[in-house]
PDB file of C-alpha atoms in Angstrom:
ATOM      1  CA  LEU A 365     -22.319 -55.455-122.454  1.00 52.00           C
ATOM      2  CA  LEU A 366     -20.765 -52.379-123.498  1.00 49.00           C
ATOM      3  CA  ALA A 367     -23.545 -50.700-120.632  1.00 47.00           C
ATOM      4  CA  PHE A 368     -21.962 -53.288-117.820  1.00 47.00           C
ATOM      5  CA  SER A 369     -18.883 -52.235-118.642  1.00 50.00           C
ATOM      6  CA  ARG A 370     -18.933 -48.364-119.178  1.00 47.00           C
ATOM      7  CA  LYS A 371     -17.042 -48.771-122.863  1.00 46.00           C
ATOM      8  CA  GLU A 372     -19.933 -47.055-125.287  1.00 47.00           C
ATOM      9  CA  VAL A 373     -19.802 -44.285-125.606  1.00 50.00           C
ATOM     10  CA  LEU A 374     -21.766 -41.408-124.387  1.00 60.00           C
ATOM     11  CA  ALA A 375     -23.000 -38.065-124.759  1.00 70.00           C
ATOM     12  CA  PRO A 376     -25.243 -37.328-121.620  1.00 80.00           C
ATOM     13  CA  VAL A 377     -27.232 -34.102-122.726  1.00 86.00           C
ATOM     14  CA  VAL A 378     -30.418 -33.119-120.333  1.00 90.00           C
ATOM     15  CA  LEU A 379     -33.693 -34.873-121.712  1.00 91.00           C
ATOM     16  CA  ASP A 380     -37.462 -33.372-120.327  1.00 92.00           C
ATOM     17  CA  VAL A 381     -38.617 -37.675-119.627  1.00 93.00           C
ATOM     18  CA  ASN A 382     -42.625 -35.913-120.506  1.00 94.00           C
ATOM     19  CA  ALA A 383     -40.867 -34.948-124.459  1.00 92.00           C
ATOM     20  CA  VAL A 384     -39.690 -37.650-124.677  1.00 92.00           C
ATOM     21  CA  LEU A 385     -42.058 -39.572-124.333  1.00 91.00           C
ATOM     22  CA  ALA A 386     -44.013 -37.464-126.196  1.00 91.00           C
ATOM     23  CA  GLY A 387     -42.087 -38.101-129.624  1.00 89.00           C
ATOM     24  CA  MET A 388     -42.230 -42.498-129.109  1.00 89.00           C
ATOM     25  CA  ASP A 389     -45.285 -42.630-129.023  1.00 89.00           C
ATOM     26  CA  SER A 390     -46.052 -43.528-132.742  1.00 85.00           C
ATOM     27  CA  MET A 391     -42.934 -45.914-132.294  1.00 85.00           C
ATOM     28  CA  LEU A 392     -44.260 -47.603-129.267  1.00 89.00           C
ATOM     29  CA  ARG A 393     -47.650 -47.653-130.285  1.00 87.00           C
ATOM     30  CA  GLY A 394     -46.437 -49.624-133.399  1.00 83.00           C
ATOM     31  CA  LEU A 395     -44.014 -52.072-130.800  1.00 82.00           C
ATOM     32  CA  ILE A 396     -46.880 -53.144-128.595  1.00 86.00           C
ATOM     33  CA  GLY A 397     -49.524 -54.211-131.288  1.00 80.00           C
ATOM     34  CA  GLU A 398     -53.526 -53.409-131.588  1.00 82.00           C
ATOM     35  CA  ASP A 399     -54.627 -55.349-128.377  1.00 88.00           C
ATOM     36  CA  ILE A 400     -52.483 -53.738-125.928  1.00 91.00           C
ATOM     37  CA  GLU A 401     -53.856 -50.100-124.602  1.00 92.00           C
ATOM     38  CA  LEU A 402     -51.155 -47.531-123.727  1.00 92.00           C
ATOM     39  CA  GLY A 403     -51.987 -45.053-121.657  1.00 92.00           C
ATOM     40  CA  THR A 404     -49.640 -42.144-121.524  1.00 91.00           C
ATOM     41  CA  ILE A 405     -49.603 -39.680-117.670  1.00 92.00           C
ATOM     42  CA  PRO A 406     -47.048 -36.994-118.029  1.00 92.00           C
ATOM     43  CA  ALA A 407     -45.629 -35.381-115.288  1.00 91.00           C
ATOM     44  CA  LYS A 408     -46.965 -31.991-114.052  1.00 89.00           C
ATOM     45  CA  CYS A 409     -43.680 -30.525-112.983  1.00 89.00           C
ATOM     46  CA  ALA A 410     -40.184 -30.385-115.267  1.00 89.00           C
ATOM     47  CA  ALA A 411     -38.750 -33.202-115.395  1.00 91.00           C
ATOM     48  CA  MET A 412     -35.939 -32.779-115.977  1.00 92.00           C
ATOM     49  CA  VAL A 413     -32.779 -35.372-115.942  1.00 92.00           C
ATOM     50  CA  LYS A 414     -29.095 -35.678-117.488  1.00 90.00           C
ATOM     51  CA  ALA A 415     -28.737 -39.054-119.209  1.00 87.00           C
ATOM     52  CA  ASP A 416     -27.774 -39.983-123.459  1.00 84.00           C
ATOM     53  CA  CYS A 417     -31.176 -39.239-124.747  1.00 85.00           C
ATOM     54  CA  GLY A 418     -30.077 -42.760-128.163  1.00 82.00           C
ATOM     55  CA  GLN A 419     -29.360 -44.583-124.543  1.00 83.00           C
ATOM     56  CA  PHE A 420     -32.615 -43.301-122.845  1.00 87.00           C
ATOM     57  CA  GLN A 421     -34.960 -44.774-125.079  1.00 88.00           C
ATOM     58  CA  GLN A 422     -33.589 -47.678-125.565  1.00 85.00           C
ATOM     59  CA  VAL A 423     -34.791 -48.013-121.820  1.00 88.00           C
ATOM     60  CA  ILE A 424     -38.253 -47.353-122.599  1.00 90.00           C
ATOM     61  CA  MET A 425     -38.040 -49.283-125.576  1.00 88.00           C
ATOM     62  CA  ASN A 426     -36.802 -52.658-124.454  1.00 85.00           C
ATOM     63  CA  LEU A 427     -38.971 -51.779-120.793  1.00 89.00           C
ATOM     64  CA  VAL A 428     -42.263 -51.507-123.188  1.00 90.00           C
ATOM     65  CA  VAL A 429     -41.028 -54.944-125.160  1.00 87.00           C
ATOM     66  CA  ASN A 430     -40.765 -56.648-122.253  1.00 85.00           C
ATOM     67  CA  ALA A 431     -44.438 -55.474-121.250  1.00 89.00           C
ATOM     68  CA  ARG A 432     -45.452 -56.501-124.072  1.00 90.00           C
ATOM     69  CA  ASP A 433     -44.197 -59.955-124.292  1.00 86.00           C
ATOM     70  CA  ALA A 434     -45.991 -60.203-120.533  1.00 86.00           C
ATOM     71  CA  MET A 435     -48.841 -59.622-122.480  1.00 91.00           C
ATOM     72  CA  PRO A 436     -49.442 -62.394-125.301  1.00 87.00           C
ATOM     73  CA  GLN A 437     -53.605 -61.948-124.792  1.00 88.00           C
ATOM     74  CA  GLY A 438     -53.680 -58.308-125.072  1.00 89.00           C
ATOM     75  CA  GLY A 439     -53.754 -55.632-122.086  1.00 91.00           C
ATOM     76  CA  LYS A 440     -52.650 -52.392-120.617  1.00 92.00           C
ATOM     77  CA  LEU A 441     -49.763 -50.875-120.374  1.00 93.00           C
ATOM     78  CA  THR A 442     -48.730 -47.600-118.400  1.00 92.00           C
ATOM     79  CA  LEU A 443     -45.922 -45.220-118.950  1.00 93.00           C
ATOM     80  CA  GLU A 444     -46.257 -42.343-116.241  1.00 93.00           C
ATOM     81  CA  VAL A 445     -43.932 -39.695-115.825  1.00 93.00           C
ATOM     82  CA  SER A 446     -44.102 -37.758-111.603  1.00 91.00           C
ATOM     83  CA  CYS A 447     -41.163 -35.224-110.017  1.00 91.00           C
ATOM     84  CA  VAL A 448     -40.687 -37.305-105.925  1.00 89.00           C
ATOM     85  CA  VAL A 449     -38.744 -36.597-103.201  1.00 88.00           C
ATOM     86  CA  LEU A 450     -36.177 -39.352-101.744  1.00 85.00           C
ATOM     87  CA  ASP A 451     -35.568 -38.622 -98.142  1.00 84.00           C
ATOM     88  CA  ARG A 452     -33.451 -39.630 -95.550  1.00 80.00           C
ATOM     89  CA  ASN A 453     -35.659 -42.703 -94.827  1.00 77.00           C
ATOM     90  CA  TYR A 454     -35.383 -43.832 -98.774  1.00 79.00           C
ATOM     91  CA  VAL A 455     -31.978 -43.329 -98.581  1.00 79.00           C
ATOM     92  CA  GLN A 456     -31.002 -45.932 -95.942  1.00 79.00           C
ATOM     93  CA  LYS A 457     -33.349 -48.381 -97.411  1.00 78.00           C
ATOM     94  CA  HIS A 458     -31.788 -48.704-100.857  1.00 77.00           C
ATOM     95  CA  PRO A 459     -27.687 -47.821-100.461  1.00 75.00           C
ATOM     96  CA  GLY A 460     -26.383 -46.456-102.529  1.00 76.00           C
ATOM     97  CA  VAL A 461     -28.931 -43.738-103.544  1.00 84.00           C
ATOM     98  CA  THR A 462     -28.167 -39.796-103.231  1.00 83.00           C
ATOM     99  CA  PRO A 463     -31.521 -38.261-101.525  1.00 86.00           C
ATOM    100  CA  GLY A 464     -33.533 -35.549-103.180  1.00 89.00           C
ATOM    101  CA  PRO A 465     -35.505 -34.254-105.834  1.00 91.00           C
ATOM    102  CA  HIS A 466     -36.026 -37.554-108.628  1.00 92.00           C
ATOM    103  CA  VAL A 467     -38.035 -38.258-111.930  1.00 93.00           C
ATOM    104  CA  MET A 468     -39.475 -40.709-111.483  1.00 91.00           C
ATOM    105  CA  LEU A 469     -40.214 -43.479-114.820  1.00 93.00           C
ATOM    106  CA  SER A 470     -43.033 -46.107-114.538  1.00 92.00           C
ATOM    107  CA  VAL A 471     -43.592 -48.235-116.917  1.00 91.00           C
ATOM    108  CA  THR A 472     -46.968 -50.384-115.024  1.00 91.00           C
ATOM    109  CA  ASP A 473     -47.769 -53.512-117.740  1.00 90.00           C
ATOM    110  CA  THR A 474     -51.228 -56.438-116.642  1.00 90.00           C
ATOM    111  CA  GLY A 475     -49.685 -59.460-118.089  1.00 89.00           C
ATOM    112  CA  HIS A 476     -48.441 -62.487-115.911  1.00 84.00           C
ATOM    113  CA  GLY A 477     -46.659 -61.422-113.688  1.00 83.00           C
ATOM    114  CA  MET A 478     -43.604 -62.749-111.770  1.00 83.00           C
ATOM    115  CA  ASP A 479     -43.023 -64.719-108.230  1.00 80.00           C
ATOM    116  CA  ALA A 480     -40.551 -63.407-105.096  1.00 79.00           C
ATOM    117  CA  GLU A 481     -37.468 -65.602-107.532  1.00 78.00           C
ATOM    118  CA  THR A 482     -38.325 -65.237-110.771  1.00 76.00           C
ATOM    119  CA  GLN A 483     -37.998 -61.003-109.596  1.00 68.00           C
ATOM    120  CA  SER A 484     -34.319 -62.193-107.711  1.00 71.00           C
ATOM    121  CA  HIS A 485     -32.571 -63.467-111.485  1.00 68.00           C
ATOM    122  CA  ILE A 486     -34.760 -60.402-113.261  1.00 72.00           C
ATOM    123  CA  PHE A 487     -31.197 -57.783-114.268  1.00 71.00           C
ATOM    124  CA  GLU A 488     -28.384 -60.696-114.390  1.00 68.00           C
ATOM    125  CA  PRO A 489     -27.192 -60.917-118.075  1.00 64.00           C
ATOM    126  CA  PHE A 490     -28.614 -64.364-120.007  1.00 56.00           C
ATOM    127  CA  PHE A 491     -31.195 -64.744-117.224  1.00 56.00           C
ATOM    128  CA  THR A 492     -34.924 -64.927-119.071  1.00 62.00           C
ATOM    129  CA  THR A 493     -38.220 -66.777-118.391  1.00 58.00           C
ATOM    130  CA  LYS A 494     -38.781 -67.268-122.127  1.00 56.00           C
ATOM    131  CA  ARG A 495     -39.102 -69.963-124.501  1.00 54.00           C
ATOM    132  CA  ARG A 496     -35.746 -70.555-126.505  1.00 48.00           C
ATOM    133  CA  GLY A 497     -35.034 -68.053-129.005  1.00 44.00           C
ATOM    134  CA  LYS A 498     -37.661 -66.163-128.080  1.00 46.00           C
ATOM    135  CA  GLY A 499     -35.268 -64.078-125.142  1.00 47.00           C
ATOM    136  CA  THR A 500     -31.402 -63.203-125.406  1.00 46.00           C
ATOM    137  CA  GLY A 501     -32.200 -62.295-121.297  1.00 45.00           C
ATOM    138  CA  LEU A 502     -30.176 -59.254-122.023  1.00 53.00           C
ATOM    139  CA  GLY A 503     -33.128 -56.674-121.968  1.00 62.00           C
ATOM    140  CA  LEU A 504     -33.234 -56.127-118.645  1.00 78.00           C
ATOM    141  CA  SER A 505     -30.016 -56.204-118.075  1.00 77.00           C
ATOM    142  CA  THR A 506     -28.904 -53.347-120.417  1.00 76.00           C
ATOM    143  CA  VAL A 507     -31.787 -51.640-118.798  1.00 82.00           C
ATOM    144  CA  TYR A 508     -30.205 -51.904-115.451  1.00 82.00           C
ATOM    145  CA  GLY A 509     -26.962 -50.494-116.961  1.00 80.00           C
ATOM    146  CA  ILE A 510     -27.585 -47.988-118.574  1.00 82.00           C
ATOM    147  CA  VAL A 511     -29.608 -46.491-115.159  1.00 85.00           C
ATOM    148  CA  ASP A 512     -27.200 -47.049-113.023  1.00 82.00           C
ATOM    149  CA  GLN A 513     -24.570 -45.162-115.872  1.00 80.00           C
ATOM    150  CA  ALA A 514     -26.740 -42.410-115.126  1.00 82.00           C
ATOM    151  CA  GLY A 515     -26.939 -42.113-112.040  1.00 85.00           C
ATOM    152  CA  GLY A 516     -30.037 -43.801-111.638  1.00 88.00           C
ATOM    153  CA  HIS A 517     -31.418 -46.919-109.762  1.00 87.00           C
ATOM    154  CA  LEU A 518     -34.645 -48.494-110.179  1.00 87.00           C
ATOM    155  CA  LEU A 519     -36.992 -50.821-108.496  1.00 84.00           C
ATOM    156  CA  VAL A 520     -39.843 -53.510-109.600  1.00 85.00           C
ATOM    157  CA  TYR A 521     -43.190 -54.954-107.923  1.00 84.00           C
ATOM    158  CA  SER A 522     -44.789 -57.425-109.074  1.00 83.00           C
ATOM    159  CA  GLU A 523     -47.251 -60.299-108.585  1.00 82.00           C
ATOM    160  CA  PRO A 524     -48.253 -64.098-110.178  1.00 85.00           C
ATOM    161  CA  GLY A 525     -51.765 -63.021-112.627  1.00 83.00           C
ATOM    162  CA  VAL A 526     -51.277 -59.283-111.068  1.00 82.00           C
ATOM    163  CA  GLY A 527     -48.799 -57.730-113.745  1.00 87.00           C
ATOM    164  CA  THR A 528     -45.694 -55.277-113.081  1.00 87.00           C
ATOM    165  CA  THR A 529     -44.554 -52.137-112.719  1.00 89.00           C
ATOM    166  CA  PHE A 530     -40.763 -50.906-113.609  1.00 89.00           C
ATOM    167  CA  LYS A 531     -40.340 -47.962-111.259  1.00 91.00           C
ATOM    168  CA  ILE A 532     -36.311 -45.638-112.694  1.00 90.00           C
ATOM    169  CA  TYR A 533     -35.518 -42.904-110.682  1.00 92.00           C
ATOM    170  CA  MET A 534     -33.241 -40.457-112.018  1.00 91.00           C
ATOM    171  CA  PRO A 535     -31.327 -37.552-110.037  1.00 91.00           C
ATOM    172  CA  ARG A 536     -33.719 -34.736-111.199  1.00 92.00           C
ATOM    173  CA  LEU A 537     -32.936 -31.076-112.479  1.00 90.00           C
ATOM    174  CA  VAL A 538     -34.303 -27.549-111.047  1.00 81.00           C
ATOM    175  CA  ASP A 539     -34.106 -24.424-113.770  1.00 70.00           C
ATOM    176  CA  GLN A 540     -31.807 -26.726-115.510  1.00 64.00           C
ATOM    177  CA  ALA A 541     -33.190 -25.118-119.901  1.00 61.00           C
ATOM    178  CA  VAL A 542     -33.335 -28.588-122.038  1.00 58.00           C
ATOM    179  CA  ASP A 543     -30.206 -28.969-124.723  1.00 55.00           C
ATOM    180  CA  ALA A 544     -30.840 -29.504-128.353  1.00 44.00           C
ATOM    181  CA  ILE A 545     -31.852 -33.446-128.474  1.00 47.00           C
ATOM    182  CA  PRO A 546     -33.136 -35.221-131.802  1.00 45.00           C
ATOM    183  CA  THR A 547     -36.768 -35.137-132.526  1.00 45.00           C
ATOM    184  CA  PRO A 548     -38.105 -38.233-134.122  1.00 43.00           C
ATOM    185  CA  GLY A 549     -39.630 -37.059-136.989  1.00 42.00           C
ATOM    186  CA  PRO A 550     -38.160 -36.701-140.385  1.00 40.00           C
ATOM    187  CA  THR A 551     -35.931 -32.956-140.764  1.00 41.00           C
ATOM    188  CA  LYS A 552     -35.623 -30.848-143.239  1.00 43.00           C
ATOM    189  CA  ALA A 553     -31.857 -33.126-144.397  1.00 44.00           C
ATOM    190  CA  ALA A 554     -34.722 -36.420-144.276  1.00 52.00           C
ATOM    191  CA  ARG A 555     -37.411 -35.690-147.041  1.00 63.00           C
ATOM    192  CA  PRO A 556     -39.671 -38.409-147.618  1.00 71.00           C
ATOM    193  CA  GLY A 557     -39.061 -40.882-149.792  1.00 80.00           C
ATOM    194  CA  VAL A 558     -40.224 -42.366-152.842  1.00 89.00           C
ATOM    195  CA  GLU A 559     -38.530 -44.909-153.769  1.00 93.00           C
ATOM    196  CA  THR A 560     -39.440 -48.747-153.018  1.00 95.00           C
ATOM    197  CA  VAL A 561     -37.074 -50.625-150.646  1.00 96.00           C
ATOM    198  CA  LEU A 562     -36.538 -54.634-149.452  1.00 97.00           C
ATOM    199  CA  LEU A 563     -36.604 -54.752-145.758  1.00 96.00           C
ATOM    200  CA  VAL A 564     -35.421 -57.931-144.893  1.00 95.00           C
ATOM    201  CA  GLU A 565     -35.447 -58.941-140.296  1.00 92.00           C
ATOM    202  CA  ASP A 566     -35.605 -62.024-139.637  1.00 88.00           C
ATOM    203  CA  GLU A 567     -37.433 -60.649-136.072  1.00 84.00           C
ATOM    204  CA  GLU A 568     -41.067 -59.863-136.628  1.00 86.00           C
ATOM    205  CA  SER A 569     -41.939 -57.083-134.131  1.00 80.00           C
ATOM    206  CA  VAL A 570     -38.663 -55.137-135.503  1.00 82.00           C
ATOM    207  CA  ARG A 571     -39.436 -55.569-139.351  1.00 88.00           C
ATOM    208  CA  THR A 572     -42.944 -54.546-138.226  1.00 89.00           C
ATOM    209  CA  MET A 573     -41.331 -51.514-136.406  1.00 84.00           C
ATOM    210  CA  VAL A 574     -39.064 -50.469-139.718  1.00 89.00           C
ATOM    211  CA  SER A 575     -42.171 -51.380-141.967  1.00 91.00           C
ATOM    212  CA  ASP A 576     -44.220 -48.847-140.681  1.00 88.00           C
ATOM    213  CA  LEU A 577     -41.277 -46.165-140.004  1.00 86.00           C
ATOM    214  CA  LEU A 578     -40.694 -46.997-144.094  1.00 91.00           C
ATOM    215  CA  ILE A 579     -44.298 -46.406-145.511  1.00 91.00           C
ATOM    216  CA  ASP A 580     -45.215 -43.622-143.284  1.00 87.00           C
ATOM    217  CA  THR A 581     -42.394 -41.568-144.191  1.00 88.00           C
ATOM    218  CA  GLY A 582     -43.767 -41.988-148.063  1.00 91.00           C
ATOM    219  CA  TYR A 583     -41.597 -45.712-149.275  1.00 94.00           C
ATOM    220  CA  LYS A 584     -42.836 -48.980-151.004  1.00 95.00           C
ATOM    221  CA  VAL A 585     -41.498 -51.604-149.000  1.00 96.00           C
ATOM    222  CA  LEU A 586     -40.957 -54.706-149.615  1.00 96.00           C
ATOM    223  CA  GLU A 587     -40.581 -57.206-145.974  1.00 96.00           C
ATOM    224  CA  ALA A 588     -38.688 -60.426-145.914  1.00 94.00           C
ATOM    225  CA  ARG A 589     -38.111 -62.661-143.216  1.00 92.00           C
ATOM    226  CA  HIS A 590     -34.913 -63.758-144.213  1.00 93.00           C
ATOM    227  CA  GLY A 591     -32.126 -63.626-146.696  1.00 93.00           C
ATOM    228  CA  ILE A 592     -33.443 -66.617-149.343  1.00 95.00           C
ATOM    229  CA  HIS A 593     -37.152 -65.586-148.670  1.00 95.00           C
ATOM    230  CA  ALA A 594     -35.595 -61.963-149.511  1.00 95.00           C
ATOM    231  CA  LEU A 595     -34.457 -63.409-153.317  1.00 96.00           C
ATOM    232  CA  GLU A 596     -38.034 -64.874-153.850  1.00 95.00           C
ATOM    233  CA  VAL A 597     -39.412 -61.721-152.587  1.00 96.00           C
ATOM    234  CA  ALA A 598     -37.396 -59.717-155.299  1.00 96.00           C
ATOM    235  CA  ALA A 599     -37.771 -62.318-157.885  1.00 95.00           C
ATOM    236  CA  GLU A 600     -41.572 -61.834-157.884  1.00 96.00           C
ATOM    237  CA  HIS A 601     -41.317 -58.249-157.696  1.00 95.00           C
ATOM    238  CA  GLN A 602     -41.183 -56.879-161.301  1.00 93.00           C
ATOM    239  CA  GLY A 603     -40.423 -53.156-160.561  1.00 93.00           C
ATOM    240  CA  PRO A 604     -37.649 -51.463-159.609  1.00 95.00           C
ATOM    241  CA  ILE A 605     -35.540 -52.204-155.995  1.00 96.00           C
ATOM    242  CA  HIS A 606     -33.991 -48.900-155.142  1.00 95.00           C
ATOM    243  CA  LEU A 607     -32.690 -49.897-151.064  1.00 96.00           C
ATOM    244  CA  LEU A 608     -31.910 -53.017-149.792  1.00 96.00           C
ATOM    245  CA  ILE A 609     -32.123 -52.648-145.268  1.00 95.00           C
ATOM    246  CA  THR A 610     -30.872 -56.162-144.165  1.00 93.00           C
ATOM    247  CA  ASP A 611     -30.746 -57.299-140.917  1.00 89.00           C
ATOM    248  CA  VAL A 612     -26.563 -58.375-140.594  1.00 84.00           C
ATOM    249  CA  VAL A 613     -27.354 -61.557-138.733  1.00 78.00           C
ATOM    250  CA  MET A 614     -29.983 -64.236-139.844  1.00 82.00           C
ATOM    251  CA  PRO A 615     -31.381 -68.208-140.476  1.00 82.00           C
ATOM    252  CA  GLN A 616     -30.737 -69.229-143.267  1.00 84.00           C
ATOM    253  CA  MET A 617     -28.614 -66.556-145.514  1.00 88.00           C
ATOM    254  CA  GLY A 618     -27.243 -63.581-143.597  1.00 84.00           C
ATOM    255  CA  GLY A 619     -27.516 -59.572-144.436  1.00 88.00           C
ATOM    256  CA  GLY A 620     -23.231 -60.171-146.712  1.00 87.00           C
ATOM    257  CA  GLU A 621     -24.686 -63.059-148.879  1.00 90.00           C
ATOM    258  CA  LEU A 622     -27.546 -62.017-149.225  1.00 93.00           C
ATOM    259  CA  ALA A 623     -26.215 -58.268-150.685  1.00 92.00           C
ATOM    260  CA  GLN A 624     -23.931 -60.319-152.512  1.00 92.00           C
ATOM    261  CA  ARG A 625     -26.301 -62.041-154.865  1.00 95.00           C
ATOM    262  CA  LEU A 626     -28.992 -58.640-155.318  1.00 95.00           C
ATOM    263  CA  THR A 627     -26.570 -56.714-156.033  1.00 93.00           C
ATOM    264  CA  ALA A 628     -25.575 -59.383-158.548  1.00 94.00           C
ATOM    265  CA  LEU A 629     -28.552 -59.551-159.574  1.00 94.00           C
ATOM    266  CA  ARG A 630     -29.760 -56.337-160.092  1.00 94.00           C
ATOM    267  CA  PRO A 631     -26.327 -54.018-159.911  1.00 91.00           C
ATOM    268  CA  GLY A 632     -28.254 -49.959-158.987  1.00 90.00           C
ATOM    269  CA  VAL A 633     -29.662 -51.746-155.863  1.00 94.00           C
ATOM    270  CA  ARG A 634     -27.868 -49.652-152.721  1.00 94.00           C
ATOM    271  CA  VAL A 635     -27.402 -51.110-149.654  1.00 93.00           C
ATOM    272  CA  LEU A 636     -28.021 -50.356-145.818  1.00 93.00           C
ATOM    273  CA  PHE A 637     -26.802 -52.743-143.263  1.00 90.00           C
ATOM    274  CA  MET A 638     -29.052 -52.922-139.136  1.00 85.00           C
ATOM    275  CA  SER A 639     -27.495 -54.903-136.415  1.00 76.00           C
ATOM    276  CA  GLY A 640     -28.208 -54.670-132.839  1.00 67.00           C
ATOM    277  CA  TYR A 641     -23.754 -55.255-132.134  1.00 58.00           C
ATOM    278  CA  THR A 642     -21.735 -52.135-132.743  1.00 50.00           C
ATOM    279  CA  ASP A 643     -20.287 -51.020-136.314  1.00 48.00           C
ATOM    280  CA  ASP A 644     -16.836 -52.030-135.188  1.00 49.00           C
ATOM    281  CA  ALA A 645     -17.624 -55.424-133.717  1.00 46.00           C
ATOM    282  CA  ILE A 646     -19.202 -56.182-137.274  1.00 50.00           C
ATOM    283  CA  VAL A 647     -16.347 -55.098-138.867  1.00 50.00           C
ATOM    284  CA  ARG A 648     -13.809 -56.177-136.272  1.00 44.00           C
ATOM    285  CA  HIS A 649     -15.490 -60.476-136.606  1.00 41.00           C
ATOM    286  CA  GLY A 650     -15.156 -60.274-140.884  1.00 45.00           C
ATOM    287  CA  VAL A 651     -19.270 -59.850-141.382  1.00 50.00           C
ATOM    288  CA  LEU A 652     -19.072 -57.071-143.193  1.00 56.00           C
ATOM    289  CA  GLU A 653     -16.112 -54.808-144.452  1.00 58.00           C
ATOM    290  CA  ARG A 654     -14.923 -51.449-143.535  1.00 54.00           C
ATOM    291  CA  GLY A 655     -17.307 -48.249-144.710  1.00 56.00           C
ATOM    292  CA  THR A 656     -19.695 -50.258-145.631  1.00 75.00           C
ATOM    293  CA  ALA A 657     -23.308 -48.172-144.591  1.00 83.00           C
ATOM    294  CA  PHE A 658     -24.913 -48.833-141.548  1.00 82.00           C
ATOM    295  CA  ILE A 659     -26.772 -48.266-139.162  1.00 81.00           C
ATOM    296  CA  GLN A 660     -27.394 -49.516-135.088  1.00 71.00           C
ATOM    297  CA  LYS A 661     -30.063 -50.740-133.367  1.00 69.00           C
ATOM    298  CA  PRO A 662     -31.891 -49.202-131.649  1.00 63.00           C
ATOM    299  CA  PHE A 663     -32.558 -46.354-133.942  1.00 69.00           C
ATOM    300  CA  SER A 664     -34.796 -42.285-134.248  1.00 66.00           C
ATOM    301  CA  LEU A 665     -36.819 -42.443-137.193  1.00 73.00           C
ATOM    302  CA  GLN A 666     -34.622 -38.943-137.281  1.00 74.00           C
ATOM    303  CA  ILE A 667     -31.500 -40.805-137.591  1.00 77.00           C
ATOM    304  CA  PHE A 668     -32.422 -43.889-139.913  1.00 84.00           C
ATOM    305  CA  THR A 669     -34.282 -41.383-142.206  1.00 86.00           C
ATOM    306  CA  ARG A 670     -31.477 -39.748-142.808  1.00 85.00           C
ATOM    307  CA  ARG A 671     -29.381 -42.466-142.989  1.00 87.00           C
ATOM    308  CA  ILE A 672     -31.296 -43.630-146.179  1.00 92.00           C
ATOM    309  CA  ARG A 673     -31.293 -40.304-147.541  1.00 90.00           C
ATOM    310  CA  GLU A 674     -27.590 -40.226-147.451  1.00 88.00           C
ATOM    311  CA  VAL A 675     -27.301 -44.469-148.912  1.00 91.00           C
ATOM    312  CA  LEU A 676     -29.878 -43.630-151.623  1.00 91.00           C
ATOM    313  CA  ASP A 677     -27.992 -40.146-152.485  1.00 88.00           C
ATOM    314  CA  ALA A 678     -24.956 -40.734-152.306  1.00 82.00           C
ATOM    315  CA  PRO A 679     -22.720 -40.613-155.800  1.00 77.00           C
ATOM    316  CA  ASP A 680     -23.029 -43.983-157.916  1.00 65.00           C
ATOM    317  CA  GLN A 681     -19.369 -43.849-157.305  1.00 45.00           C
ATOM    318  CA  LEU A 682     -19.744 -44.032-153.033  1.00 47.00           C
ATOM    319  CA  ALA A 683     -21.899 -45.608-153.078  1.00 48.00           C
ATOM    320  CA  ALA A 684     -20.253 -48.653-154.834  1.00 47.00           C
TER     321      ALA A 684
END
């Protein structure tokens, strides 16, 4: 919604699309699971575009999640980058597109595909073919908004039973140096951890991905599906719990109530909230107090690990 309304604060930089994909490889593999084969084909040219790095990563993640959900029995997912030139003939068939050099990013799956009627609605907010509780209908509309806001456009090709290809076209920058952008690995400021983390997230795919990130960074991880389950896990765990990382909005018990009850039982526990909502929206709706340690989804590994260390290493008075 923020992308559509053009009210999100953007920080466009020059990105190498090949490098962005390479940096997200391990994260994407954890997101799709072992039953889906992931292949990446980089461009043989300098695939430079100008876009907000976080938003561009979100586009890729949303398309990959969409492809994963279209292949419940497994399959093949291919991400390909190439440099193309859109001529005037192409522009005449696609109003609003500027002719010239572009970077094309395609995401192709071997899933169940879509018919023409479904394709005509997929970019509409809240439209979804998934059963109730399994999709919001905002993933592809978010992709559309971000790509449009960055000056690009996208096309979809799909046939029932064959699979689907999404193609994103972004204006290509020629003879441009890549800006300094965050890399998805832990930096010196985010040293590896040894502490025990209680991770609470009701969406299994997100919980699995975040858990893998924490384990790869050195943390010991206890997982829970929601607030009540988290209290049960904490009660059974005999050792210390140094940090609670919890989603804010969850069934049965939300993150705010969970944090209050857990810190009452274990006063030394630090808390880091995460949510797909912005921190401002969370505060305005009274879910969390202003100044609470918070990270907004989706996040890169570098930002995530740095935020964890900030919370764990903060003086006791500041953390409280």
